[in-house]
CSV table of C-alpha atoms in Angstrom, one decimal:
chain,number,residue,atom,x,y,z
B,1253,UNK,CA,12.8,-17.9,25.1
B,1254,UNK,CA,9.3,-16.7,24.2
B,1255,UNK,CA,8.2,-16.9,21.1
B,1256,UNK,CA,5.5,-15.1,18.9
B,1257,UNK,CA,4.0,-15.8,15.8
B,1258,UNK,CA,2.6,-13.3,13.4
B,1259,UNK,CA,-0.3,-13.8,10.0
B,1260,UNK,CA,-1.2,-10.3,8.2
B,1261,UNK,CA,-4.5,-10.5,6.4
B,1262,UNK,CA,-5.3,-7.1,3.5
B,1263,UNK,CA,-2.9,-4.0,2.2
B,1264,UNK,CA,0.3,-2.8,2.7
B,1265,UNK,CA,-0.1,-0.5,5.9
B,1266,UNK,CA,-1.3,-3.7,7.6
B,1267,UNK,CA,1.8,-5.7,6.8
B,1268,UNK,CA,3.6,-2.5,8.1
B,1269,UNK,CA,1.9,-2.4,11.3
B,1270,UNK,CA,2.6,-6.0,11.6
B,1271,UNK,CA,6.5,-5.3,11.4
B,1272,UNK,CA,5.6,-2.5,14.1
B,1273,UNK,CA,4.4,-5.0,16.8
B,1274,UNK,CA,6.9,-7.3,16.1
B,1275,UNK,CA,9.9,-4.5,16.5
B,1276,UNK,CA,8.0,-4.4,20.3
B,1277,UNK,CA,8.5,-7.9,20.9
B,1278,UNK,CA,11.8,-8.2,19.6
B,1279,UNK,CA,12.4,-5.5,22.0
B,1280,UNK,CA,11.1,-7.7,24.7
B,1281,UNK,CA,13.5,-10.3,23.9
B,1282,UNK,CA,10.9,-12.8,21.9
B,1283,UNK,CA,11.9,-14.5,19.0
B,1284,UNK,CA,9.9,-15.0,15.6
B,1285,UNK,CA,8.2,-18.2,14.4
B,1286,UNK,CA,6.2,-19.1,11.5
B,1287,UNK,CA,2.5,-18.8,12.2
B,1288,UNK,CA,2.2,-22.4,11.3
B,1289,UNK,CA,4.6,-23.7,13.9
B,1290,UNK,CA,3.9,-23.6,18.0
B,1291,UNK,CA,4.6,-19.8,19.6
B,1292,UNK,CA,3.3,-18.5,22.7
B,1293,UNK,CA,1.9,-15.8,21.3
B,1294,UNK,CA,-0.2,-15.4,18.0
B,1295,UNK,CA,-0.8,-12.0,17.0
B,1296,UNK,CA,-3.5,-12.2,13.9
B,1297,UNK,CA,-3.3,-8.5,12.6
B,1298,UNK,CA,-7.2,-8.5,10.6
B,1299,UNK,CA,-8.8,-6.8,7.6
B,1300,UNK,CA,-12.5,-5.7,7.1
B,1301,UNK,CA,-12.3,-4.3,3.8
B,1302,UNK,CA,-14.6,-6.8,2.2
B,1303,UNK,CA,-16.8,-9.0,4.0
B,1304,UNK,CA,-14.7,-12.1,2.8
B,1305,UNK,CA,-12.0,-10.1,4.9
B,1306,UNK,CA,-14.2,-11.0,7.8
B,1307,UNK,CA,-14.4,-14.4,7.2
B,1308,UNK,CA,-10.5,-15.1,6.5
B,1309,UNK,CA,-9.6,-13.1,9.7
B,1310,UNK,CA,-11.9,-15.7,11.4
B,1311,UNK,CA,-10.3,-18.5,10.0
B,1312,UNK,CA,-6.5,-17.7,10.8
B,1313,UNK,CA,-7.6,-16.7,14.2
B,1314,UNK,CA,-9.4,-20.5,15.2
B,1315,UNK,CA,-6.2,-21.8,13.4
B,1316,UNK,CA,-3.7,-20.4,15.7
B,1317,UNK,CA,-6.0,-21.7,18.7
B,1318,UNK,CA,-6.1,-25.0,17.4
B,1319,UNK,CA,-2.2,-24.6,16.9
B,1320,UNK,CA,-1.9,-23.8,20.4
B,1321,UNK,CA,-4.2,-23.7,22.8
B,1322,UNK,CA,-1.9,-22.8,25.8
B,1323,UNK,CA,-1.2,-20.1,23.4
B,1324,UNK,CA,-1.9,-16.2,24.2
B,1325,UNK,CA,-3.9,-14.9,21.2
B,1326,UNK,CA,-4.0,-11.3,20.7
B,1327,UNK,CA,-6.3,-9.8,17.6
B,1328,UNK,CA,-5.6,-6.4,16.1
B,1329,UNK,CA,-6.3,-4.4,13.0
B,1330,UNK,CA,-9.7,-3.2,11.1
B,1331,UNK,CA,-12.1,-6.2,11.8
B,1332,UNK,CA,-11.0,-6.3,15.8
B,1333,UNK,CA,-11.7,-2.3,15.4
B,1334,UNK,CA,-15.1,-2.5,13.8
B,1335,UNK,CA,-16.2,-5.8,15.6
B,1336,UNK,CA,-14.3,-6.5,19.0
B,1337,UNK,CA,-17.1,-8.1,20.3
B,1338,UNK,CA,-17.8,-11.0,17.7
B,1339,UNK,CA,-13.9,-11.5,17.9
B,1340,UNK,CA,-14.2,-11.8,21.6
B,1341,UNK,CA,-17.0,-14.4,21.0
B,1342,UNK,CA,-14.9,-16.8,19.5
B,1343,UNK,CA,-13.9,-19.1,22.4
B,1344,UNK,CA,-9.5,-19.4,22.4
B,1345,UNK,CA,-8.9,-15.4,21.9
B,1346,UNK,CA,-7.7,-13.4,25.1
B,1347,UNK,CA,-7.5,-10.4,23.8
B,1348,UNK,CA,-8.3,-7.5,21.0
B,1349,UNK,CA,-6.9,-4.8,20.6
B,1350,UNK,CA,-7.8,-2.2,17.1
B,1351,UNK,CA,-6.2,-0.2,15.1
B,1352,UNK,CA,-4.9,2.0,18.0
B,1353,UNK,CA,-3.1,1.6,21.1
B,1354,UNK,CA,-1.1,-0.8,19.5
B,1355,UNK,CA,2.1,0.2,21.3
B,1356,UNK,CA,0.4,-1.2,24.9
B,1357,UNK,CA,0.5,-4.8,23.7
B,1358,UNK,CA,3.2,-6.1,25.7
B,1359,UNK,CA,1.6,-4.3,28.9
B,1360,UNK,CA,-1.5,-5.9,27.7
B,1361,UNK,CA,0.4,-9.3,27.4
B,1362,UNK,CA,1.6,-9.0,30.6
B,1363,UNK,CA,-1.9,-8.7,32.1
B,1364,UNK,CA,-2.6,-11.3,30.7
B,1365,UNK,CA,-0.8,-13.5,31.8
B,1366,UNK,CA,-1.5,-12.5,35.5
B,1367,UNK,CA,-5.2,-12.3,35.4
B,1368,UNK,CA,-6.3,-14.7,32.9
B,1369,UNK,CA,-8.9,-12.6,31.6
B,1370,UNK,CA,-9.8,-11.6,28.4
B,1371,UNK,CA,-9.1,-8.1,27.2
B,1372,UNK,CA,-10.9,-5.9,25.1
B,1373,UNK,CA,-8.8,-2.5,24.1
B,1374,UNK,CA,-10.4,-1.6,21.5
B,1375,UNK,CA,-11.9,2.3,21.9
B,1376,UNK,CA,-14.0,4.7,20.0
B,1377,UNK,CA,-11.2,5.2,16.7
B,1378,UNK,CA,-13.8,8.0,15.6
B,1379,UNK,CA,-12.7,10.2,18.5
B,1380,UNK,CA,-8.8,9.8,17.6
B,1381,UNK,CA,-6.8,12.9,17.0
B,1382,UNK,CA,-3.2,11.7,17.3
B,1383,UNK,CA,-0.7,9.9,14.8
B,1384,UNK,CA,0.6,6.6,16.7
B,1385,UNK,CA,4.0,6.6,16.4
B,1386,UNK,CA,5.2,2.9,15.4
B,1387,UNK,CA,8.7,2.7,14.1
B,1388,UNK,CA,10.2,0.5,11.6
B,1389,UNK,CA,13.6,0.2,11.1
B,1390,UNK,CA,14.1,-2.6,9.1
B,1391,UNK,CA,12.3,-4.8,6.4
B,1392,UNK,CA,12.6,-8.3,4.9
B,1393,UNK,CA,12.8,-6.8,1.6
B,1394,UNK,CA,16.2,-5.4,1.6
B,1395,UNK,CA,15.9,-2.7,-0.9
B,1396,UNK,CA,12.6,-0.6,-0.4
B,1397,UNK,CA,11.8,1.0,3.2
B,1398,UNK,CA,7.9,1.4,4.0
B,1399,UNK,CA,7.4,4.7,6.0
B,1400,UNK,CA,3.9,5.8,7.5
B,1401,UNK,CA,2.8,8.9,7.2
B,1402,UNK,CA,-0.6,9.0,7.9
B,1403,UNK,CA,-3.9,6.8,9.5
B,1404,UNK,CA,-7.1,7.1,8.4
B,1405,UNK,CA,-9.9,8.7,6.1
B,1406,UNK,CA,-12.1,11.7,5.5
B,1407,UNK,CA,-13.7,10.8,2.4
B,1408,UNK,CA,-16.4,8.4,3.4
B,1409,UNK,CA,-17.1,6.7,-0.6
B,1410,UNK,CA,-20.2,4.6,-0.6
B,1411,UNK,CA,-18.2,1.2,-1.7
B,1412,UNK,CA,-15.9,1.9,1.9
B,1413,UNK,CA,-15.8,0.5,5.4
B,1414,UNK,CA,-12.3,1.6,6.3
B,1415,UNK,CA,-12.9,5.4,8.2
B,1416,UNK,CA,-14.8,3.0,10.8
B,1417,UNK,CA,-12.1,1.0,10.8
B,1418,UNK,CA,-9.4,3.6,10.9
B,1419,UNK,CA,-10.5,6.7,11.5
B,1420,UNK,CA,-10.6,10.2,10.4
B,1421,UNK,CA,-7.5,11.6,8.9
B,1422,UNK,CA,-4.2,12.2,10.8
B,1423,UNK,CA,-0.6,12.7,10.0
B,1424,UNK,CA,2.6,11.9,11.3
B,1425,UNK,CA,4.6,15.0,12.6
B,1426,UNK,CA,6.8,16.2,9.9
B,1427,UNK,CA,10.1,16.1,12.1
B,1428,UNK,CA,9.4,12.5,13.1
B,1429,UNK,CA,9.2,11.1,9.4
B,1430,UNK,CA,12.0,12.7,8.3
B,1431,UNK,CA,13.9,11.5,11.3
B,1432,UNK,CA,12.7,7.8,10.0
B,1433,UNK,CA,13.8,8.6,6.7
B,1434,UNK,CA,17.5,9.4,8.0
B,1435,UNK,CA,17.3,6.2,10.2
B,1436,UNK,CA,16.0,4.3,7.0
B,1437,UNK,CA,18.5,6.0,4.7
B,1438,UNK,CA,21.4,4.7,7.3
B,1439,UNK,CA,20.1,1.6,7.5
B,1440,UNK,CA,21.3,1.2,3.9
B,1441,UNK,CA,17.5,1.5,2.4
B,1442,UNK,CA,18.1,3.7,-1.4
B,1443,UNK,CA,14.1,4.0,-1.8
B,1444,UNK,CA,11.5,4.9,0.7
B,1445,UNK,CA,7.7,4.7,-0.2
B,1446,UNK,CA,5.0,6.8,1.5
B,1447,UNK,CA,2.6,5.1,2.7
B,1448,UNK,CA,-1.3,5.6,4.7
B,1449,UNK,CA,-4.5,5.0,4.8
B,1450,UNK,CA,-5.0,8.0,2.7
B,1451,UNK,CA,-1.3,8.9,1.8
B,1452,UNK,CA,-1.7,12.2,0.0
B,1453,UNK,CA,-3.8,13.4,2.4
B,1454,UNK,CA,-1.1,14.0,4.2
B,1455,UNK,CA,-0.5,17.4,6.2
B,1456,UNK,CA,-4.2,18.5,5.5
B,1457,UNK,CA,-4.9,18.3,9.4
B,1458,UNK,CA,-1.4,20.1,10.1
B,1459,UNK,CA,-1.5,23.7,10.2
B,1460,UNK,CA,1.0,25.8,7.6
B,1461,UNK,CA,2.1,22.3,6.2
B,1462,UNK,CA,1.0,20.1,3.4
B,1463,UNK,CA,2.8,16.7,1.5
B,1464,UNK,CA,4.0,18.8,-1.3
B,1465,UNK,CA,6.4,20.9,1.9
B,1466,UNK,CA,7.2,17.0,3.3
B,1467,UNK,CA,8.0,16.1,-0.4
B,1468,UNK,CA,10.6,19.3,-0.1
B,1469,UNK,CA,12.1,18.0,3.5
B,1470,UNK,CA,12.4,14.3,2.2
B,1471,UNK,CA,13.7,15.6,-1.0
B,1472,UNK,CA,17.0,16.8,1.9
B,1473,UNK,CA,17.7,13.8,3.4
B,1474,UNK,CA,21.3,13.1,1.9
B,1475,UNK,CA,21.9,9.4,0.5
B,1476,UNK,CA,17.5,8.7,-0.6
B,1477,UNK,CA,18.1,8.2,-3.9
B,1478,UNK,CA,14.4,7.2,-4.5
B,1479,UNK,CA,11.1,8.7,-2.9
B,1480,UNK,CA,8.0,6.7,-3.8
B,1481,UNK,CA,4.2,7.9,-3.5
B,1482,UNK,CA,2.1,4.5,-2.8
B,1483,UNK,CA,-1.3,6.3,-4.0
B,1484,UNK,CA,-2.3,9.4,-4.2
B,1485,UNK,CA,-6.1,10.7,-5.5
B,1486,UNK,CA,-6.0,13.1,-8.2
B,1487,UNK,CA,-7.7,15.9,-6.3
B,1488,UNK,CA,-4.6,16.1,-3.9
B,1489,UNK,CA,-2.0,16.2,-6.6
B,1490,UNK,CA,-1.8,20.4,-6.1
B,1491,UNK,CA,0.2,22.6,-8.2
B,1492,UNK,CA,3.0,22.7,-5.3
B,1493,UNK,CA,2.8,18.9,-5.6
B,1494,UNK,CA,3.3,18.9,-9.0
B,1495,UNK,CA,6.5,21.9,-8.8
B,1496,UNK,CA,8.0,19.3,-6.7
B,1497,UNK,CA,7.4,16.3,-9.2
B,1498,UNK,CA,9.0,18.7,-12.0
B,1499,UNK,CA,11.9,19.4,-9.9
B,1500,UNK,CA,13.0,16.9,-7.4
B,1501,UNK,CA,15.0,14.3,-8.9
B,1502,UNK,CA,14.3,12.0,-6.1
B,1503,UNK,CA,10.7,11.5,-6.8
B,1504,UNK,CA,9.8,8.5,-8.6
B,1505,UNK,CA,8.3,8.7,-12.1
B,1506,UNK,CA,5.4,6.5,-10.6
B,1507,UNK,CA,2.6,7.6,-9.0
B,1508,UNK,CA,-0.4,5.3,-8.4
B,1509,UNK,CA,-3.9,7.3,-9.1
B,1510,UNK,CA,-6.8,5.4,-7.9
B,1511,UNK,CA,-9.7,6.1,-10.4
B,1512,UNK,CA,-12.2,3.6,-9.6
B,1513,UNK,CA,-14.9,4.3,-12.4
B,1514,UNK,CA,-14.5,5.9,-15.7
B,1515,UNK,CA,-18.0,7.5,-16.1
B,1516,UNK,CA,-19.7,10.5,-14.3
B,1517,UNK,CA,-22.3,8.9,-13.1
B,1518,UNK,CA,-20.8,6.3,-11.0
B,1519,UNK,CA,-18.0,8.5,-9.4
B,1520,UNK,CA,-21.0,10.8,-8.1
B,1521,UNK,CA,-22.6,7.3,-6.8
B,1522,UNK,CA,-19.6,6.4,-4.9
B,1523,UNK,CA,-19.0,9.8,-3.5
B,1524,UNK,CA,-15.6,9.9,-5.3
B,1525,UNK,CA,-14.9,13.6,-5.4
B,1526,UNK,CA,-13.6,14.3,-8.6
B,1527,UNK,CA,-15.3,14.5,-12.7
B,1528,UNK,CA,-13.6,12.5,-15.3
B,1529,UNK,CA,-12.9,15.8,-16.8
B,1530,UNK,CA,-11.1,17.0,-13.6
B,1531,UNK,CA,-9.0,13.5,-13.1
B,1532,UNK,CA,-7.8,14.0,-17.0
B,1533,UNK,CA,-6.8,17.2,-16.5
B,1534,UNK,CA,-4.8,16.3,-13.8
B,1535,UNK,CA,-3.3,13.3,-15.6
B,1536,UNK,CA,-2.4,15.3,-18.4
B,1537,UNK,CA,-0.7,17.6,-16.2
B,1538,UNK,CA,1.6,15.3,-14.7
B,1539,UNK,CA,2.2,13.4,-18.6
B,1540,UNK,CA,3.4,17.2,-19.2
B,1541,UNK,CA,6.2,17.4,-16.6
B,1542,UNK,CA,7.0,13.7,-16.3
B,1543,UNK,CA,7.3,12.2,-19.8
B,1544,UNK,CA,7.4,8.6,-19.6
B,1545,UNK,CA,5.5,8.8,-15.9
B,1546,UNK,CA,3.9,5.3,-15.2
B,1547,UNK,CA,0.6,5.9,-14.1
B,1548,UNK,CA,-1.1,3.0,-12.1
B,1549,UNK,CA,-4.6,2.9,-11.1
B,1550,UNK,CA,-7.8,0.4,-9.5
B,1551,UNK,CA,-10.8,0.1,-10.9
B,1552,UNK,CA,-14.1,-1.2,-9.4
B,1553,UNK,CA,-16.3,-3.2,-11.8
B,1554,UNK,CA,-20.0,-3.3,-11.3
B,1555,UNK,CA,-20.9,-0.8,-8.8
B,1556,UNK,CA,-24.8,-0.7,-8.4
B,1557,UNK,CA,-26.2,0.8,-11.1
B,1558,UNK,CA,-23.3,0.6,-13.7
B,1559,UNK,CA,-25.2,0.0,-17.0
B,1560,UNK,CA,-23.8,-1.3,-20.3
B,1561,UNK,CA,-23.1,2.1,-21.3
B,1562,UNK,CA,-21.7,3.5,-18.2
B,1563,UNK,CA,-19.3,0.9,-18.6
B,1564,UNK,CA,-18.7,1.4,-22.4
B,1565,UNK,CA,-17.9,5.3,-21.2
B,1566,UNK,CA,-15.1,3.8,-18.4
B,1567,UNK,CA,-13.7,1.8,-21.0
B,1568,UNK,CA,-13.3,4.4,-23.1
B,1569,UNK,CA,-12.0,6.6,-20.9
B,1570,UNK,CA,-9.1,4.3,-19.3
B,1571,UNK,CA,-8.1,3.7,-22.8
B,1572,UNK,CA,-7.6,7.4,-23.3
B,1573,UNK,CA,-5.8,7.4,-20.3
B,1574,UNK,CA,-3.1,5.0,-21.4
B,1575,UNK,CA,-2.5,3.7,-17.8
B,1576,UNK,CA,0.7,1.6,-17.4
B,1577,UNK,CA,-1.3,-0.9,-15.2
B,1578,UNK,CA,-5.0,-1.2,-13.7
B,1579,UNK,CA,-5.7,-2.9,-10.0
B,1580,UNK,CA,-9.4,-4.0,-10.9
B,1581,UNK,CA,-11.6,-5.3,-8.6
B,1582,UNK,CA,-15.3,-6.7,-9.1
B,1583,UNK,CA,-17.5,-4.6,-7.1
B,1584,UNK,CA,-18.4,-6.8,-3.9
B,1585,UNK,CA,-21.1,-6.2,-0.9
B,1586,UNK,CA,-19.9,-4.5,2.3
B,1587,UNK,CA,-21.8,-5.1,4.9
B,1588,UNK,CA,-22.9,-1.4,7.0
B,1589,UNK,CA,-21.7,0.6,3.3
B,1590,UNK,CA,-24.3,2.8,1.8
B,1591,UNK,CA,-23.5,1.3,-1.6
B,1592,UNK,CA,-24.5,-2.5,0.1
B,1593,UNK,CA,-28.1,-0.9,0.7
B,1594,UNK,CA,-28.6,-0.1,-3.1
B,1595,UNK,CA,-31.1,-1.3,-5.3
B,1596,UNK,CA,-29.6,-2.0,-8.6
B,1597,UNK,CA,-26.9,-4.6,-7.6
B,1598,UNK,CA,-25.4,-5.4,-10.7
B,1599,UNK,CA,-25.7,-9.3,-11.9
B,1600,UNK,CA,-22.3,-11.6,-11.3
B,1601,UNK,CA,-21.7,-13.0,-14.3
B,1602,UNK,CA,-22.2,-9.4,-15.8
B,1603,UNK,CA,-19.2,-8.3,-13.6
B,1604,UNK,CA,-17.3,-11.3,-14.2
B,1605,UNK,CA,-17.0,-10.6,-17.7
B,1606,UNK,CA,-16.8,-7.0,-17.5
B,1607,UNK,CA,-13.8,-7.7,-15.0
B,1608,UNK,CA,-12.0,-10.2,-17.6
B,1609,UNK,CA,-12.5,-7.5,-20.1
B,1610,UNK,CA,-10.2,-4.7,-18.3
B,1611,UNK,CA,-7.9,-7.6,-16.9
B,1612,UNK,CA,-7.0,-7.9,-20.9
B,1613,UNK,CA,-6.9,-3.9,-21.3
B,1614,UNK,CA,-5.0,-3.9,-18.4
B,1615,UNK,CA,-2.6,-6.1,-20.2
B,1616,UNK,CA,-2.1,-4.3,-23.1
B,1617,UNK,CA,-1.8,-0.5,-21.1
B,1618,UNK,CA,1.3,-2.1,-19.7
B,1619,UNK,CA,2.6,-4.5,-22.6
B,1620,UNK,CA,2.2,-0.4,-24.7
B,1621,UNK,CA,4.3,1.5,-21.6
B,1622,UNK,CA,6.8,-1.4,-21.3
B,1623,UNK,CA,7.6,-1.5,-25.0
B,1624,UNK,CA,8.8,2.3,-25.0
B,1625,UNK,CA,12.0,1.8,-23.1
B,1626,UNK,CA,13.4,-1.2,-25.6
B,1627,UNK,CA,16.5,0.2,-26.1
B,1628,UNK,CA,16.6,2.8,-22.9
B,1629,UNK,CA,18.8,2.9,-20.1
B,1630,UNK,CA,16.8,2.7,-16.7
B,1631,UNK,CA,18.1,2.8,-13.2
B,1632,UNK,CA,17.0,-0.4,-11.6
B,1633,UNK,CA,17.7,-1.6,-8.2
B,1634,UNK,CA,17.7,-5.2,-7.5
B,1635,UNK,CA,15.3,-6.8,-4.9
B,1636,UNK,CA,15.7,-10.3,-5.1
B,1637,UNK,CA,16.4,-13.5,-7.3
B,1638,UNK,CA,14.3,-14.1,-10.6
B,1639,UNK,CA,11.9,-16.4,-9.8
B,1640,UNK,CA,13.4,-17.1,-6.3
B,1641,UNK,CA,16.3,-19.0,-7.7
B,1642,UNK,CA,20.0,-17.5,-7.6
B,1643,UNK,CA,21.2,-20.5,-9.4
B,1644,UNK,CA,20.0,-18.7,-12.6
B,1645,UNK,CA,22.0,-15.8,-12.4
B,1646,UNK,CA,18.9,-13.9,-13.4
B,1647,UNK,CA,17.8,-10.9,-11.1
B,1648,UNK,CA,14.8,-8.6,-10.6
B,1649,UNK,CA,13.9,-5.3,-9.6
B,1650,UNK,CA,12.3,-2.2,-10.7
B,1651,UNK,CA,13.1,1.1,-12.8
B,1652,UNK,CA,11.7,4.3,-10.7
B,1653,UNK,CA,9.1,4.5,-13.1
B,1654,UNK,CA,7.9,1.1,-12.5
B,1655,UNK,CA,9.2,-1.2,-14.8
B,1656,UNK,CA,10.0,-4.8,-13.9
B,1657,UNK,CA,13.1,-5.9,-15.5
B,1658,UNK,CA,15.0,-9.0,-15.0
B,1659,UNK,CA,18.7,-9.2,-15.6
B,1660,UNK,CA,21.9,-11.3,-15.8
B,1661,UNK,CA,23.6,-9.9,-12.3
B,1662,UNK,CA,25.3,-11.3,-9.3
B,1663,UNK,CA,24.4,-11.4,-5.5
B,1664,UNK,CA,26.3,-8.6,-4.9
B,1665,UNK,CA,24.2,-6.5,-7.0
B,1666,UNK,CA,20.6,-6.9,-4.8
B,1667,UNK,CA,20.2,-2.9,-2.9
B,1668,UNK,CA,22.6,-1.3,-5.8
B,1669,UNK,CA,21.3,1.6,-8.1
B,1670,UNK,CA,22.0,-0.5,-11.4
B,1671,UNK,CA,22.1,1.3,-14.9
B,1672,UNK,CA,19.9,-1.2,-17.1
B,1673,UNK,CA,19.6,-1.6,-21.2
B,1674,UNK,CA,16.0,-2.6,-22.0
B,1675,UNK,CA,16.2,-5.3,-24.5
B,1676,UNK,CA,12.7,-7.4,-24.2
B,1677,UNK,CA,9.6,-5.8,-23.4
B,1678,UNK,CA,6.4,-7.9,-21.6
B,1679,UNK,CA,3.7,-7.4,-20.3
B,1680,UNK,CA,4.8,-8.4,-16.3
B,1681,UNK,CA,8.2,-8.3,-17.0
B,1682,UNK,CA,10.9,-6.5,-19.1
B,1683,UNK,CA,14.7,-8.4,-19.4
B,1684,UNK,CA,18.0,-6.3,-20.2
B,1685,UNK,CA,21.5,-6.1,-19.5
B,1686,UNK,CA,22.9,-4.6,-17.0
B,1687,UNK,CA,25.3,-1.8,-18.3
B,1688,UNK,CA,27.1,-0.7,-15.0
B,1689,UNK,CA,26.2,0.2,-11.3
B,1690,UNK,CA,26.3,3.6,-9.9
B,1691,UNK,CA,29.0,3.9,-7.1
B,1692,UNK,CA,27.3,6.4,-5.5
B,1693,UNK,CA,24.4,8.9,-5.5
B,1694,UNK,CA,27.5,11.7,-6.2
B,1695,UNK,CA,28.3,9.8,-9.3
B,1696,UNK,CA,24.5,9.1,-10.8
B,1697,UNK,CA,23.9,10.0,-14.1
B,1698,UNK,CA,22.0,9.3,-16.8
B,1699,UNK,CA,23.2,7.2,-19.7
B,1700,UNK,CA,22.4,7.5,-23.1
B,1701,UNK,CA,23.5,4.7,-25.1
C-alpha cells in the first residue's frame, strides 16, 4: 500500500488544507505515516507569513528528501505560491503546487510518476475568482469541526505578505457550507468554527448575501449546538452581525478581534482600516449585548516608527479594553512588505521588552475575565485528557465563551455538552466540577446554582 506523509508549517487554515489533501489520498487508497518515518509521498504544506516561515518550510522540505530520496515530494501552500521557483531549486522536490489547484494533486502525482519530471502548478493566485471546494469531514480533535468559508485578502496592511500568497477575497457558496455543516453536525461534531484567510469577510464578493445572512442559515442547521467565529476585524462586525450575536443562541460568546496597535498613528501606518475610537465603539457594542463576551485579540509590538509614547497610548488603550487574552507578536521584517522598506525600524531589545511587557498584561486580562465565573455554571465540552494523561481522571475543554476548565470526568464524557461549576480561576486554566451533562440540545438549559 502507498503511503504519504504530511508536515503543516503556520495557522489554522493551513492545518485545514492539510486534512483536505489528505481526505484525497485516503480516497486513493494511501495510508498515513508520520512525517518522520519512510512514505512515498511527502507533502510539506508551507507558510510565508514571516521570513523565518521561509526558512522552516526549507528545512522540513530537505528533511523529507533526506528521509527518502526515492520519495515523491510535492510542496504546497503560501511560500510554494509566492516563490515556486526557489522551491523548485532545491535539488529532491518534484513538484509545487500553491495555494490553488490543490484538488489536481493525485493527477499531478500520477504524472509524476510516468514522466519523471518536475512540476510546477503553481499559477497567477491574483487572477483567482473561485472558492476551491476542499471538504473535510472529519478531524483528529473529536469535538470541534473546522469549516472554510473563505480564501484570501483585500486589505493589503503594510506588515502583510499573505494577499500574494492567497489571493483576493473569495467565499465559499452559501449552500455548500451549510451542506458541510449538516455533514459535520452528523458526523457527531457539537461546535463548528468559521474559518478563512479573512473569515468575516465573508459574503462581501457574493451578491445579496453577507456572513451575518450565513450566521442566520448556520444558526438552522438542527443538532450545532455551538457556532464559533475564528477572527473577525471590527470594521465587519455590522449591525446585522451584531442582531444575530444578540439573538442566536448558537453563537459563541467568543469572538477573536484582531487589533494590532493601540494608537492612531500606527494603525494609519499599517493600513489597518479602523480609529481606536471606531474599534471601542464597536467593542462596547458587543460588551452591551453579550455580557460576559471573551474578547481575544493580537498585537504587533514595534512596528516602524512606534515611539515610547505611541506605545504608552496602546497600553493604555488594551487596558481599557479589558481583553480576555492578547496574541502578541514582536514586529518582524517581511521581506517584499511596504512596512520592511521603512526607515525607523524599531531597535530589538526595545521590542523585546515592550513584548514581555503585554505578555504580563496579557496575563492579567485573562487571570480578571477567568476569575468572574468562580461560582458560575458554564457549558463545557470535553476535548481531551488533562495534560494528556487519562489516568488522572482530570479532563479539559472549553466554556463557549472561552474558558479553559479542567474537571474530574470520565472518558465517556470527551464530545458531551457538560454543565460545569467554576471553582478555581487561573490565568491558562480554570478547574470545577462537573454538575451534570446535557442529554441533548432539546434538553439544554442554563443552570443557576
Amino acid at each position: 500500500m502507498a503511503t504519504v506523509a504530511f508536515h503543516t508549517l503556520g495557522c489554522k487554515v493551513n492545518f485545514y488544507d492539510t486534512e483536505a489533501i489528505w481526505q484525497l489520498f485516503k480516497n486513493e487508497g494511501y495510508e498515513q505515516v508520520d512525517f518522520e518515518q519512510t512514505a512515498d509521498v511527502y507533502v510539506v504544506n508551507t507558510c510565508t507569513v514571516t521570513n523565518t516561515g521561509d526558512k522552516k518550510s526549507r528545512q522540513m522540505i530537505r528533511r523529507a528528501i533526506r528521509r527518502n530520496p526515492e520519495a515523491i515530494v510535492a510542496v504546497t501552500g503560501c511560500y510554494a505560491q509566492t516563490s515556486p521557483a526557489e522551491i523548485l531549486a532545491i535539488p529532491g522536490v518534484d513538484m509545487v503546487i500553491g495555494t490553488q489547484d490543490r484538488e489536481n494533486i493525485i493527477p499531478l502525482v500520477k504524472q509524476f510518476e510516468q514522466d519523471r519530471q518536475p512540476i510546477n502548478a503553481v499559477r497567477n493566485i491574483m487572477k483567482t475568482r473561485q472558492f476551491e471546494e476542499l471538504d473535510v469531514p472529519d478531524f483528529a480533535d473529536r469535538t470541534r469541526a473546522f469549516l472554510k468559508i473563505q480564501e484570501g485578502c483585500n486589505n493589503f496592511c503594510t506588515f502583510c505578505i499573505i494577499p500574494w500568497s492567497r489571493g483576493l477575497m473569495r467565499s465559499r457558496e452559501p449552500q455548500s457550507v451549510i451542506q458541510q455543516a449538516e455533514q459535520l453536525v452528523a458526523a457527531g461534531y457539537q461546535e463548528i468554527v468559521l474559518t478563512g484567510i479573512h473569515t468575516g469577510g465573508y459574503g462581501e464578493d457574493i451578491e445579496d448575501y453577507s456572513l451575518a445572512k450565513l450566521l442566520w442559515d448556520l444558526d438552522k442547521v438542527e443538532g450545532l449546538k455551538r457556532i464559533r467565529i475564528s477572527s473577525i476585524e471590527a470594521s465587519q462586525i455590522t449591525d446585522e452581525v451584531i442582531e444575530v450575536l444578540k439573538s442566536s443562541d448558537k453563537m459563541c460568546r467568543h469572538l477573536h478581534i484582531p487589533l494590532q496597535a493601540g494608537d492612531d498613528q500606527v494603525l494609519a501606518r499599517m493600513r489597518r482600516k479602523y480609529t481606536t475610537a471606531e474599534f471601542a465603539r464597536k467593542i462596547e457594542r458587543i460588551h452591551e449585548i453579550m455580557p460576559d463576551v471573551a474578547i481575544t485579540t493580537d498585537v504587533i509590538v514595534g512596528f516602524p516608527g512606534e515611539t515610547e509614547e505611541m506605545f504608552r497610548n496602546g497600553v493604555a488603550f488594551m487596558e481599557r479594553m479589558k481583553f480576555s487574552e492578547m496574541h502578541v507578536f514582536p514586529y518582524s521584517k517581511r521581506t517584499g512588505t511596504p512596512a520592511a522598506r521603512m526607515e525607523d525600524q524599531v531597535d530589538e531589545e526595545i521590542k523585546n521588552a515592550r513584548v514581555h511587557e503585554l505578555i504580563d498584561l496579557s496575563e492579567t486580562m485573562q487571570l480578571a475575565y477567568a476569575q468572574k465565573f468562580i461560582g458560575q455554571v458554564l457549558e463545557v465540552i470535553p476535548e481531551r485528557a488533562h495534560k494528556g494523561t487519562s489516568d488522572s481522571g482530570l479532563f479539559m475543554g472549553y466554556s463557549d465563551n472561552y474558558v479553559q476548565v479542567v474537571f474530574e470526568g470520565s472518558e465517556d464524557l470527551i464530545g458531551e455538552v457538560c454543565l460545569v461549576k467554576v471553582t478555581e480561576a487561573g490565568v491558562n486554566e480554570s478547574r470545577g466540577h462537573l454538575v451534570r451533562v446535557l442529554e441533548t440540545a432539546e434538553t439544554a438549559q442554563v443552570v443557576n446554582l
